[in-house]
Amino acid sequence: MGGKLSIVATPIGNLGDITLRALKTLEQADLVAAEDTRHTVKLLNHFEIKKKLVSFHEYSNEARYGELVGALREGKHIALVSDAGTPVISDPGYGLVKRCVEEGIEVESLPGACAAVTAVTLCGMDCSRFSFYGFLNTKSGVRKKELGEIRDAGKPCVIYESPNRIVKTLKDICEVCGKDVRVCACRELTKVYEEVVRGTAKEVLDVFADREAVKGEFVLVVGAARHVREASEEEIVRALQESLARGMTKKDAAAYVAALLGVPKNRTYQILLDL
Ligand code: SAM
């Protein structure tokens, strides 16, 4: 009989958010692979669960992978947890799940708390489609390129951010996505001092830039950039005509105006063909 890896979501701040299934799985598993065993032992103690813990984090070496996969092959049941929320989502776990999938080891995922999903449901924007970036790159150039992709995506995007970088990130959002883009900043979700600030990027920036010290964990939802929705046909036609007058080829003009106004290239090209 093969073993099983259970991916177990744990609370992101409010212990009441643990699920019954998570508790049962943690009780029944042969061992718990945890991002930080000191952190997880507190959670297990709170629920009076005594279990063997093994550390498993983003720097875990091949020996640790071998140990866990070996135990699974022998039929053991391993529960994988991170410090908070859903493992794998900006947290360790992907490599282990991949190995299990490759080796035909059973994997199950127990849904539960996830900061990104909680923020999406709270933001008040149309998130029938959204993208998730996790933590933006710390290098300024790469970060701005990522924000450019977010601006041009035409749908809200979820970003994880630390308190010491939140103001800088909001400034970058103003610069790259525009001051008027909708932003929802969710701080300390599910905790006693939960705070949700909604407004334009500039309004949200002003709230946090004015604070002496910004504390707590953040999720930002950046709305679809205004110009993606608002570039009118007249605007596109005008920009295309100006580009052609400057000597651009039709293909270059369509690509340039698409990037300039943040509209899909096939739209500018179609309008160009009808000119
Ligand atoms: N796997 C986790 C999940 O399912 O949400 C995310 C782990 S990631 C290492 C940690 C980041 O998630 C934090 O830096 C913060 O951006 C976000 N986060 C986690 N808990 C949060 C909370 N209670 N309130 C706001 N953001 C939170």
PDB file of C-alpha atoms and ligand atoms in Angstrom:
ATOM      1  CA  MET A   1       0.000   0.000   0.000  1.00  0.00           C
ATOM      2  CA  GLY A   2       1.503   3.355  -1.104  1.00  0.00           C
ATOM      3  CA  GLY A   3       1.755   6.370   1.132  1.00  0.00           C
ATOM      4  CA  LYS A   4       0.060   9.707   0.807  1.00  0.00           C
ATOM      5  CA  LEU A   5       1.102  13.349   0.916  1.00  0.00           C
ATOM      6  CA  SER A   6      -1.571  15.642   2.345  1.00  0.00           C
ATOM      7  CA  ILE A   7      -1.104  19.358   1.665  1.00  0.00           C
ATOM      8  CA  VAL A   8      -2.691  20.986   4.696  1.00  0.00           C
ATOM      9  CA  ALA A   9      -3.686  24.661   4.751  1.00  0.00           C
ATOM     10  CA  THR A  10      -3.348  26.275   8.192  1.00  0.00           C
ATOM     11  CA  PRO A  11      -4.694  29.619   9.511  1.00  0.00           C
ATOM     12  CA  ILE A  12      -3.160  32.939   8.391  1.00  0.00           C
ATOM     13  CA  GLY A  13      -3.795  34.584  11.751  1.00  0.00           C
ATOM     14  CA  ASN A  14      -7.035  33.344  13.237  1.00  0.00           C
ATOM     15  CA  LEU A  15      -6.787  29.854  14.716  1.00  0.00           C
ATOM     16  CA  GLY A  16     -10.538  29.464  14.251  1.00  0.00           C
ATOM     17  CA  ASP A  17      -9.839  29.101  10.540  1.00  0.00           C
ATOM     18  CA  ILE A  18      -8.317  25.631  10.863  1.00  0.00           C
ATOM     19  CA  THR A  19     -10.619  23.103   9.211  1.00  0.00           C
ATOM     20  CA  LEU A  20     -11.961  19.917  10.810  1.00  0.00           C
ATOM     21  CA  ARG A  21     -10.345  17.945   8.017  1.00  0.00           C
ATOM     22  CA  ALA A  22      -6.976  19.623   8.639  1.00  0.00           C
ATOM     23  CA  LEU A  23      -7.131  18.662  12.338  1.00  0.00           C
ATOM     24  CA  LYS A  24      -8.102  15.080  11.546  1.00  0.00           C
ATOM     25  CA  THR A  25      -5.315  14.765   8.972  1.00  0.00           C
ATOM     26  CA  LEU A  26      -2.688  16.228  11.319  1.00  0.00           C
ATOM     27  CA  GLU A  27      -3.811  13.746  13.982  1.00  0.00           C
ATOM     28  CA  GLN A  28      -3.741  10.757  11.643  1.00  0.00           C
ATOM     29  CA  ALA A  29      -0.538  11.479   9.675  1.00  0.00           C
ATOM     30  CA  ASP A  30       2.614   9.552  10.526  1.00  0.00           C
ATOM     31  CA  LEU A  31       4.622  12.750  10.420  1.00  0.00           C
ATOM     32  CA  VAL A  32       4.257  16.431   9.679  1.00  0.00           C
ATOM     33  CA  ALA A  33       6.696  18.124   7.301  1.00  0.00           C
ATOM     34  CA  ALA A  34       6.772  21.762   8.392  1.00  0.00           C
ATOM     35  CA  GLU A  35       8.400  24.922   7.025  1.00  0.00           C
ATOM     36  CA  ASP A  36       9.422  25.874  10.563  1.00  0.00           C
ATOM     37  CA  THR A  37       8.952  23.165  13.168  1.00  0.00           C
ATOM     38  CA  ARG A  38       9.081  25.671  16.068  1.00  0.00           C
ATOM     39  CA  HIS A  39       6.179  27.544  14.525  1.00  0.00           C
ATOM     40  CA  THR A  40       4.103  24.444  13.751  1.00  0.00           C
ATOM     41  CA  VAL A  41       4.644  22.890  17.155  1.00  0.00           C
ATOM     42  CA  LYS A  42       2.760  25.847  18.660  1.00  0.00           C
ATOM     43  CA  LEU A  43      -0.167  25.203  16.324  1.00  0.00           C
ATOM     44  CA  LEU A  44      -0.172  21.490  17.150  1.00  0.00           C
ATOM     45  CA  ASN A  45       0.086  22.177  20.883  1.00  0.00           C
ATOM     46  CA  HIS A  46      -2.862  24.547  20.681  1.00  0.00           C
ATOM     47  CA  PHE A  47      -4.985  21.724  19.247  1.00  0.00           C
ATOM     48  CA  GLU A  48      -3.387  19.127  21.565  1.00  0.00           C
ATOM     49  CA  ILE A  49      -1.907  17.139  18.720  1.00  0.00           C
ATOM     50  CA  LYS A  50       1.357  15.321  19.423  1.00  0.00           C
ATOM     51  CA  LYS A  51       3.155  14.443  16.232  1.00  0.00           C
ATOM     52  CA  LYS A  52       6.625  13.824  14.889  1.00  0.00           C
ATOM     53  CA  LEU A  53       7.789  16.921  13.004  1.00  0.00           C
ATOM     54  CA  VAL A  54      10.376  17.138  10.249  1.00  0.00           C
ATOM     55  CA  SER A  55      11.556  20.429   8.819  1.00  0.00           C
ATOM     56  CA  PHE A  56      10.935  21.023   5.146  1.00  0.00           C
ATOM     57  CA  HIS A  57      11.629  24.458   3.662  1.00  0.00           C
ATOM     58  CA  GLU A  58      12.808  26.132   0.478  1.00  0.00           C
ATOM     59  CA  TYR A  59      16.460  25.294   1.235  1.00  0.00           C
ATOM     60  CA  SER A  60      15.831  21.634   2.059  1.00  0.00           C
ATOM     61  CA  ASN A  61      18.516  19.481   0.462  1.00  0.00           C
ATOM     62  CA  GLU A  62      18.251  16.357  -1.638  1.00  0.00           C
ATOM     63  CA  ALA A  63      18.738  14.170   1.430  1.00  0.00           C
ATOM     64  CA  ARG A  64      15.561  15.598   2.991  1.00  0.00           C
ATOM     65  CA  TYR A  65      13.615  15.078  -0.229  1.00  0.00           C
ATOM     66  CA  GLY A  66      14.929  11.516  -0.391  1.00  0.00           C
ATOM     67  CA  GLU A  67      13.910  10.886   3.226  1.00  0.00           C
ATOM     68  CA  LEU A  68      10.355  12.134   2.695  1.00  0.00           C
ATOM     69  CA  VAL A  69       9.818  10.443  -0.664  1.00  0.00           C
ATOM     70  CA  GLY A  70      11.326   7.231   0.774  1.00  0.00           C
ATOM     71  CA  ALA A  71       8.861   7.305   3.675  1.00  0.00           C
ATOM     72  CA  LEU A  72       5.966   7.899   1.282  1.00  0.00           C
ATOM     73  CA  ARG A  73       7.120   4.995  -0.890  1.00  0.00           C
ATOM     74  CA  GLU A  74       7.114   2.791   2.235  1.00  0.00           C
ATOM     75  CA  GLY A  75       3.460   3.671   2.796  1.00  0.00           C
ATOM     76  CA  LYS A  76       3.737   6.517   5.293  1.00  0.00           C
ATOM     77  CA  HIS A  77       1.229   9.361   5.435  1.00  0.00           C
ATOM     78  CA  ILE A  78       2.898  12.801   5.497  1.00  0.00           C
ATOM     79  CA  ALA A  79       1.087  16.078   6.189  1.00  0.00           C
ATOM     80  CA  LEU A  80       2.811  19.083   4.621  1.00  0.00           C
ATOM     81  CA  VAL A  81       2.265  22.465   6.284  1.00  0.00           C
ATOM     82  CA  SER A  82       3.816  25.914   5.938  1.00  0.00           C
ATOM     83  CA  ASP A  83       4.006  28.640   8.583  1.00  0.00           C
ATOM     84  CA  ALA A  84       0.633  30.026   7.549  1.00  0.00           C
ATOM     85  CA  GLY A  85      -1.912  29.542   4.817  1.00  0.00           C
ATOM     86  CA  THR A  86      -1.725  27.171   1.907  1.00  0.00           C
ATOM     87  CA  PRO A  87       1.591  25.410   1.253  1.00  0.00           C
ATOM     88  CA  VAL A  88       3.028  25.855  -2.265  1.00  0.00           C
ATOM     89  CA  ILE A  89       1.424  29.336  -2.626  1.00  0.00           C
ATOM     90  CA  SER A  90       4.548  31.524  -2.191  1.00  0.00           C
ATOM     91  CA  ASP A  91       5.595  28.824   0.266  1.00  0.00           C
ATOM     92  CA  PRO A  92       7.621  25.590   0.097  1.00  0.00           C
ATOM     93  CA  GLY A  93       6.033  22.441  -1.274  1.00  0.00           C
ATOM     94  CA  TYR A  94       6.093  22.584  -5.048  1.00  0.00           C
ATOM     95  CA  GLY A  95       9.237  20.437  -5.375  1.00  0.00           C
ATOM     96  CA  LEU A  96       7.836  17.732  -3.122  1.00  0.00           C
ATOM     97  CA  VAL A  97       4.468  17.652  -4.878  1.00  0.00           C
ATOM     98  CA  LYS A  98       6.280  17.432  -8.240  1.00  0.00           C
ATOM     99  CA  ARG A  99       8.344  14.475  -7.017  1.00  0.00           C
ATOM    100  CA  CYS A 100       5.226  12.698  -5.744  1.00  0.00           C
ATOM    101  CA  VAL A 101       3.410  13.269  -9.027  1.00  0.00           C
ATOM    102  CA  GLU A 102       6.411  11.942 -10.963  1.00  0.00           C
ATOM    103  CA  GLU A 103       6.640   8.862  -8.763  1.00  0.00           C
ATOM    104  CA  GLY A 104       2.921   8.133  -8.784  1.00  0.00           C
ATOM    105  CA  ILE A 105       2.579   8.800  -5.043  1.00  0.00           C
ATOM    106  CA  GLU A 106      -0.912   9.894  -3.987  1.00  0.00           C
ATOM    107  CA  VAL A 107      -1.258  13.610  -3.221  1.00  0.00           C
ATOM    108  CA  GLU A 108      -4.303  15.290  -1.712  1.00  0.00           C
ATOM    109  CA  SER A 109      -4.796  18.964  -0.941  1.00  0.00           C
ATOM    110  CA  LEU A 110      -6.942  20.174   1.935  1.00  0.00           C
ATOM    111  CA  PRO A 111      -8.347  23.615   1.113  1.00  0.00           C
ATOM    112  CA  GLY A 112      -8.220  26.294   3.772  1.00  0.00           C
ATOM    113  CA  ALA A 113      -6.862  29.745   4.524  1.00  0.00           C
ATOM    114  CA  CYS A 114      -4.963  31.560   1.809  1.00  0.00           C
ATOM    115  CA  ALA A 115      -4.153  35.275   2.071  1.00  0.00           C
ATOM    116  CA  ALA A 116      -4.461  35.832  -1.701  1.00  0.00           C
ATOM    117  CA  VAL A 117      -7.955  34.342  -1.942  1.00  0.00           C
ATOM    118  CA  THR A 118      -9.091  36.176   1.193  1.00  0.00           C
ATOM    119  CA  ALA A 119      -7.943  39.500  -0.320  1.00  0.00           C
ATOM    120  CA  VAL A 120      -9.597  38.762  -3.665  1.00  0.00           C
ATOM    121  CA  THR A 121     -12.939  38.192  -1.970  1.00  0.00           C
ATOM    122  CA  LEU A 122     -12.606  41.404   0.067  1.00  0.00           C
ATOM    123  CA  CYS A 123     -11.322  43.843  -2.544  1.00  0.00           C
ATOM    124  CA  GLY A 124     -14.649  44.748  -4.113  1.00  0.00           C
ATOM    125  CA  MET A 125     -13.264  44.579  -7.653  1.00  0.00           C
ATOM    126  CA  ASP A 126     -14.489  42.344 -10.441  1.00  0.00           C
ATOM    127  CA  CYS A 127     -12.205  39.352  -9.948  1.00  0.00           C
ATOM    128  CA  SER A 128     -14.025  36.966 -12.252  1.00  0.00           C
ATOM    129  CA  ARG A 129     -10.511  36.774 -13.715  1.00  0.00           C
ATOM    130  CA  PHE A 130      -7.395  37.702 -11.776  1.00  0.00           C
ATOM    131  CA  SER A 131      -3.703  36.947 -11.783  1.00  0.00           C
ATOM    132  CA  PHE A 132      -1.347  36.218  -8.902  1.00  0.00           C
ATOM    133  CA  TYR A 133       2.249  37.445  -8.720  1.00  0.00           C
ATOM    134  CA  GLY A 134       3.192  36.525  -5.168  1.00  0.00           C
ATOM    135  CA  PHE A 135       6.178  38.636  -4.084  1.00  0.00           C
ATOM    136  CA  LEU A 136       7.465  41.037  -6.732  1.00  0.00           C
ATOM    137  CA  ASN A 137      11.150  40.899  -7.551  1.00  0.00           C
ATOM    138  CA  THR A 138      13.280  42.996  -5.194  1.00  0.00           C
ATOM    139  CA  LYS A 139      15.388  44.445  -8.052  1.00  0.00           C
ATOM    140  CA  SER A 140      13.829  47.744  -9.072  1.00  0.00           C
ATOM    141  CA  GLY A 141      14.115  47.199 -12.854  1.00  0.00           C
ATOM    142  CA  VAL A 142      12.608  43.706 -12.812  1.00  0.00           C
ATOM    143  CA  ARG A 143       9.931  44.856 -10.413  1.00  0.00           C
ATOM    144  CA  LYS A 144       8.843  47.675 -12.707  1.00  0.00           C
ATOM    145  CA  LYS A 145       8.743  45.270 -15.643  1.00  0.00           C
ATOM    146  CA  GLU A 146       6.496  42.985 -13.598  1.00  0.00           C
ATOM    147  CA  LEU A 147       4.267  45.943 -12.743  1.00  0.00           C
ATOM    148  CA  GLY A 148       4.126  46.779 -16.469  1.00  0.00           C
ATOM    149  CA  GLU A 149       2.815  43.267 -17.120  1.00  0.00           C
ATOM    150  CA  ILE A 150       0.275  43.726 -14.338  1.00  0.00           C
ATOM    151  CA  ARG A 151      -0.799  47.086 -15.835  1.00  0.00           C
ATOM    152  CA  ASP A 152      -1.260  45.524 -19.260  1.00  0.00           C
ATOM    153  CA  ALA A 153      -2.978  42.332 -18.090  1.00  0.00           C
ATOM    154  CA  GLY A 154      -6.460  43.858 -18.111  1.00  0.00           C
ATOM    155  CA  LYS A 155      -7.480  42.071 -14.904  1.00  0.00           C
ATOM    156  CA  PRO A 156      -6.825  42.556 -11.190  1.00  0.00           C
ATOM    157  CA  CYS A 157      -3.597  41.162  -9.834  1.00  0.00           C
ATOM    158  CA  VAL A 158      -2.690  39.953  -6.347  1.00  0.00           C
ATOM    159  CA  ILE A 159       0.700  40.785  -4.829  1.00  0.00           C
ATOM    160  CA  TYR A 160       2.187  39.751  -1.492  1.00  0.00           C
ATOM    161  CA  GLU A 161       4.234  42.426   0.231  1.00  0.00           C
ATOM    162  CA  SER A 162       6.202  42.976   3.413  1.00  0.00           C
ATOM    163  CA  PRO A 163       5.587  45.980   5.681  1.00  0.00           C
ATOM    164  CA  ASN A 164       9.026  47.462   5.038  1.00  0.00           C
ATOM    165  CA  ARG A 165       8.493  47.555   1.273  1.00  0.00           C
ATOM    166  CA  ILE A 166       4.799  48.439   1.106  1.00  0.00           C
ATOM    167  CA  VAL A 167       5.272  52.203   0.625  1.00  0.00           C
ATOM    168  CA  LYS A 168       7.951  51.696  -2.029  1.00  0.00           C
ATOM    169  CA  THR A 169       5.709  49.234  -3.873  1.00  0.00           C
ATOM    170  CA  LEU A 170       2.737  51.605  -3.775  1.00  0.00           C
ATOM    171  CA  LYS A 171       4.977  54.350  -5.213  1.00  0.00           C
ATOM    172  CA  ASP A 172       6.063  51.992  -7.999  1.00  0.00           C
ATOM    173  CA  ILE A 173       2.417  51.108  -8.693  1.00  0.00           C
ATOM    174  CA  CYS A 174       1.593  54.838  -9.000  1.00  0.00           C
ATOM    175  CA  GLU A 175       4.512  55.315 -11.366  1.00  0.00           C
ATOM    176  CA  VAL A 176       3.985  52.279 -13.598  1.00  0.00           C
ATOM    177  CA  CYS A 177       0.242  51.550 -13.402  1.00  0.00           C
ATOM    178  CA  GLY A 178      -0.948  55.120 -12.850  1.00  0.00           C
ATOM    179  CA  LYS A 179      -2.065  57.032  -9.752  1.00  0.00           C
ATOM    180  CA  ASP A 180      -5.716  56.347 -10.504  1.00  0.00           C
ATOM    181  CA  VAL A 181      -5.533  52.573 -10.711  1.00  0.00           C
ATOM    182  CA  ARG A 182      -7.716  50.897  -8.057  1.00  0.00           C
ATOM    183  CA  VAL A 183      -5.801  49.322  -5.198  1.00  0.00           C
ATOM    184  CA  CYS A 184      -6.981  47.348  -2.204  1.00  0.00           C
ATOM    185  CA  ALA A 185      -4.408  46.938   0.575  1.00  0.00           C
ATOM    186  CA  CYS A 186      -5.271  44.166   3.036  1.00  0.00           C
ATOM    187  CA  ARG A 187      -3.248  44.234   6.232  1.00  0.00           C
ATOM    188  CA  GLU A 188      -3.259  41.576   8.966  1.00  0.00           C
ATOM    189  CA  LEU A 189      -6.102  39.594   7.415  1.00  0.00           C
ATOM    190  CA  THR A 190      -8.181  37.535   9.866  1.00  0.00           C
ATOM    191  CA  LYS A 191      -6.256  39.033  12.817  1.00  0.00           C
ATOM    192  CA  VAL A 192      -7.455  41.410  15.521  1.00  0.00           C
ATOM    193  CA  TYR A 193      -6.088  44.497  13.731  1.00  0.00           C
ATOM    194  CA  GLU A 194      -7.249  43.528  10.257  1.00  0.00           C
ATOM    195  CA  GLU A 195      -7.394  46.604   8.031  1.00  0.00           C
ATOM    196  CA  VAL A 196      -8.611  46.937   4.455  1.00  0.00           C
ATOM    197  CA  VAL A 197      -7.831  50.183   2.609  1.00  0.00           C
ATOM    198  CA  ARG A 198      -9.479  50.671  -0.780  1.00  0.00           C
ATOM    199  CA  GLY A 199      -8.975  53.584  -3.155  1.00  0.00           C
ATOM    200  CA  THR A 200      -6.803  54.826  -5.973  1.00  0.00           C
ATOM    201  CA  ALA A 201      -3.120  53.888  -5.814  1.00  0.00           C
ATOM    202  CA  LYS A 202      -2.330  57.466  -4.721  1.00  0.00           C
ATOM    203  CA  GLU A 203      -4.981  57.453  -1.976  1.00  0.00           C
ATOM    204  CA  VAL A 204      -3.761  54.127  -0.597  1.00  0.00           C
ATOM    205  CA  LEU A 205      -0.141  55.312  -0.813  1.00  0.00           C
ATOM    206  CA  ASP A 206      -1.011  58.462   1.160  1.00  0.00           C
ATOM    207  CA  VAL A 207      -2.596  56.383   3.941  1.00  0.00           C
ATOM    208  CA  PHE A 208       0.538  54.303   4.526  1.00  0.00           C
ATOM    209  CA  ALA A 209       3.165  56.950   3.650  1.00  0.00           C
ATOM    210  CA  ASP A 210       1.729  59.125   6.442  1.00  0.00           C
ATOM    211  CA  ARG A 211       2.281  56.455   9.118  1.00  0.00           C
ATOM    212  CA  GLU A 212       5.332  56.568  11.317  1.00  0.00           C
ATOM    213  CA  ALA A 213       5.795  52.816  11.105  1.00  0.00           C
ATOM    214  CA  VAL A 214       3.922  50.335   8.969  1.00  0.00           C
ATOM    215  CA  LYS A 215       3.530  46.934  10.571  1.00  0.00           C
ATOM    216  CA  GLY A 216       1.886  43.660   9.659  1.00  0.00           C
ATOM    217  CA  GLU A 217       1.568  41.475   6.615  1.00  0.00           C
ATOM    218  CA  PHE A 218       0.078  42.800   3.383  1.00  0.00           C
ATOM    219  CA  VAL A 219      -1.747  41.606   0.328  1.00  0.00           C
ATOM    220  CA  LEU A 220      -2.298  44.152  -2.440  1.00  0.00           C
ATOM    221  CA  VAL A 221      -4.899  43.749  -5.126  1.00  0.00           C
ATOM    222  CA  VAL A 222      -4.108  46.028  -8.045  1.00  0.00           C
ATOM    223  CA  GLY A 223      -7.103  46.669 -10.274  1.00  0.00           C
ATOM    224  CA  ALA A 224      -7.096  46.523 -14.046  1.00  0.00           C
ATOM    225  CA  ALA A 225      -5.405  49.717 -15.233  1.00  0.00           C
ATOM    226  CA  ARG A 226      -7.934  52.355 -16.237  1.00  0.00           C
ATOM    227  CA  HIS A 227      -6.644  52.876 -19.712  1.00  0.00           C
ATOM    228  CA  VAL A 228      -7.148  49.197 -20.523  1.00  0.00           C
ATOM    229  CA  ARG A 229     -10.867  49.765 -20.157  1.00  0.00           C
ATOM    230  CA  GLU A 230     -11.044  53.375 -21.210  1.00  0.00           C
ATOM    231  CA  ALA A 231      -9.022  53.876 -24.382  1.00  0.00           C
ATOM    232  CA  SER A 232     -11.739  54.888 -26.845  1.00  0.00           C
ATOM    233  CA  GLU A 233     -11.744  54.084 -30.528  1.00  0.00           C
ATOM    234  CA  GLU A 234     -11.190  57.789 -31.310  1.00  0.00           C
ATOM    235  CA  GLU A 235      -8.085  57.843 -29.102  1.00  0.00           C
ATOM    236  CA  ILE A 236      -6.699  54.739 -30.766  1.00  0.00           C
ATOM    237  CA  VAL A 237      -7.417  56.112 -34.257  1.00  0.00           C
ATOM    238  CA  ARG A 238      -5.695  59.420 -33.405  1.00  0.00           C
ATOM    239  CA  ALA A 239      -2.614  57.687 -31.977  1.00  0.00           C
ATOM    240  CA  LEU A 240      -2.426  55.360 -34.996  1.00  0.00           C
ATOM    241  CA  GLN A 241      -2.690  58.266 -37.462  1.00  0.00           C
ATOM    242  CA  GLU A 242       0.048  60.164 -35.622  1.00  0.00           C
ATOM    243  CA  SER A 243       2.292  57.108 -35.644  1.00  0.00           C
ATOM    244  CA  LEU A 244       1.757  56.512 -39.355  1.00  0.00           C
ATOM    245  CA  ALA A 245       2.385  60.207 -40.035  1.00  0.00           C
ATOM    246  CA  ARG A 246       5.707  59.840 -38.236  1.00  0.00           C
ATOM    247  CA  GLY A 247       6.665  57.162 -40.779  1.00  0.00           C
ATOM    248  CA  MET A 248       6.006  53.971 -38.796  1.00  0.00           C
ATOM    249  CA  THR A 249       4.970  50.834 -40.670  1.00  0.00           C
ATOM    250  CA  LYS A 250       1.400  49.613 -40.008  1.00  0.00           C
ATOM    251  CA  LYS A 251       2.721  46.688 -37.972  1.00  0.00           C
ATOM    252  CA  ASP A 252       4.958  48.901 -35.809  1.00  0.00           C
ATOM    253  CA  ALA A 253       2.211  51.484 -35.324  1.00  0.00           C
ATOM    254  CA  ALA A 254      -0.267  48.806 -34.158  1.00  0.00           C
ATOM    255  CA  ALA A 255       2.262  47.426 -31.664  1.00  0.00           C
ATOM    256  CA  TYR A 256       3.347  50.885 -30.467  1.00  0.00           C
ATOM    257  CA  VAL A 257      -0.202  52.177 -29.885  1.00  0.00           C
ATOM    258  CA  ALA A 258      -1.201  48.933 -28.157  1.00  0.00           C
ATOM    259  CA  ALA A 259       1.680  49.373 -25.702  1.00  0.00           C
ATOM    260  CA  LEU A 260       1.072  53.140 -25.356  1.00  0.00           C
ATOM    261  CA  LEU A 261      -2.629  52.872 -24.543  1.00  0.00           C
ATOM    262  CA  GLY A 262      -2.527  49.456 -22.911  1.00  0.00           C
ATOM    263  CA  VAL A 263      -4.948  47.834 -25.336  1.00  0.00           C
ATOM    264  CA  PRO A 264      -4.603  44.444 -27.038  1.00  0.00           C
ATOM    265  CA  LYS A 265      -2.529  44.502 -30.222  1.00  0.00           C
ATOM    266  CA  ASN A 266      -5.208  42.746 -32.254  1.00  0.00           C
ATOM    267  CA  ARG A 267      -7.604  45.615 -31.426  1.00  0.00           C
ATOM    268  CA  THR A 268      -5.229  48.327 -32.684  1.00  0.00           C
ATOM    269  CA  TYR A 269      -4.445  46.233 -35.757  1.00  0.00           C
ATOM    270  CA  GLN A 270      -8.122  45.721 -36.552  1.00  0.00           C
ATOM    271  CA  ILE A 271      -8.807  49.462 -36.224  1.00  0.00           C
ATOM    272  CA  LEU A 272      -5.788  50.172 -38.427  1.00  0.00           C
ATOM    273  CA  LEU A 273      -7.139  47.884 -41.148  1.00  0.00           C
ATOM    274  CA  ASP A 274     -10.452  49.770 -41.105  1.00  0.00           C
ATOM    275  CA  LEU A 275      -8.819  53.237 -41.414  1.00  0.00           C
TER     276      LEU A 275
HETATM  277  N1  SAM B   1       1.037  30.397   1.682  1.00  0.00           N
HETATM  278  C1  SAM B   1       0.539  31.629   2.231  1.00  0.00           C
HETATM  279  C2  SAM B   1      -0.907  31.824   1.790  1.00  0.00           C
HETATM  280  O1  SAM B   1      -1.581  30.845   1.509  1.00  0.00           O
HETATM  281  O2  SAM B   1      -1.381  32.938   1.763  1.00  0.00           O
HETATM  282  C3  SAM B   1       1.425  32.802   1.865  1.00  0.00           C
HETATM  283  C4  SAM B   1       2.818  32.676   2.369  1.00  0.00           C
HETATM  284  S1  SAM B   1       3.861  34.000   1.974  1.00  0.00           S
HETATM  285  C5  SAM B   1       5.418  33.417   2.504  1.00  0.00           C
HETATM  286  C6  SAM B   1       3.543  35.165   3.238  1.00  0.00           C
HETATM  287  C7  SAM B   1       2.877  36.425   2.692  1.00  0.00           C
HETATM  288  O3  SAM B   1       1.489  36.213   2.566  1.00  0.00           O
HETATM  289  C8  SAM B   1       3.022  37.618   3.612  1.00  0.00           C
HETATM  290  O4  SAM B   1       4.252  38.300   3.419  1.00  0.00           O
HETATM  291  C9  SAM B   1       1.849  38.460   3.191  1.00  0.00           C
HETATM  292  O5  SAM B   1       2.132  39.152   1.997  1.00  0.00           O
HETATM  293  C10 SAM B   1       0.799  37.392   2.909  1.00  0.00           C
HETATM  294  N2  SAM B   1       0.026  37.113   4.136  1.00  0.00           N
HETATM  295  C11 SAM B   1       0.058  36.005   4.884  1.00  0.00           C
HETATM  296  N3  SAM B   1      -0.788  36.117   5.923  1.00  0.00           N
HETATM  297  C12 SAM B   1      -1.363  37.333   5.823  1.00  0.00           C
HETATM  298  C13 SAM B   1      -2.327  38.039   6.591  1.00  0.00           C
HETATM  299  N4  SAM B   1      -2.853  37.519   7.695  1.00  0.00           N
HETATM  300  N5  SAM B   1      -2.690  39.268   6.177  1.00  0.00           N
HETATM  301  C14 SAM B   1      -2.178  39.811   5.070  1.00  0.00           C
HETATM  302  N6  SAM B   1      -1.251  39.188   4.305  1.00  0.00           N
HETATM  303  C15 SAM B   1      -0.860  37.971   4.675  1.00  0.00           C
END
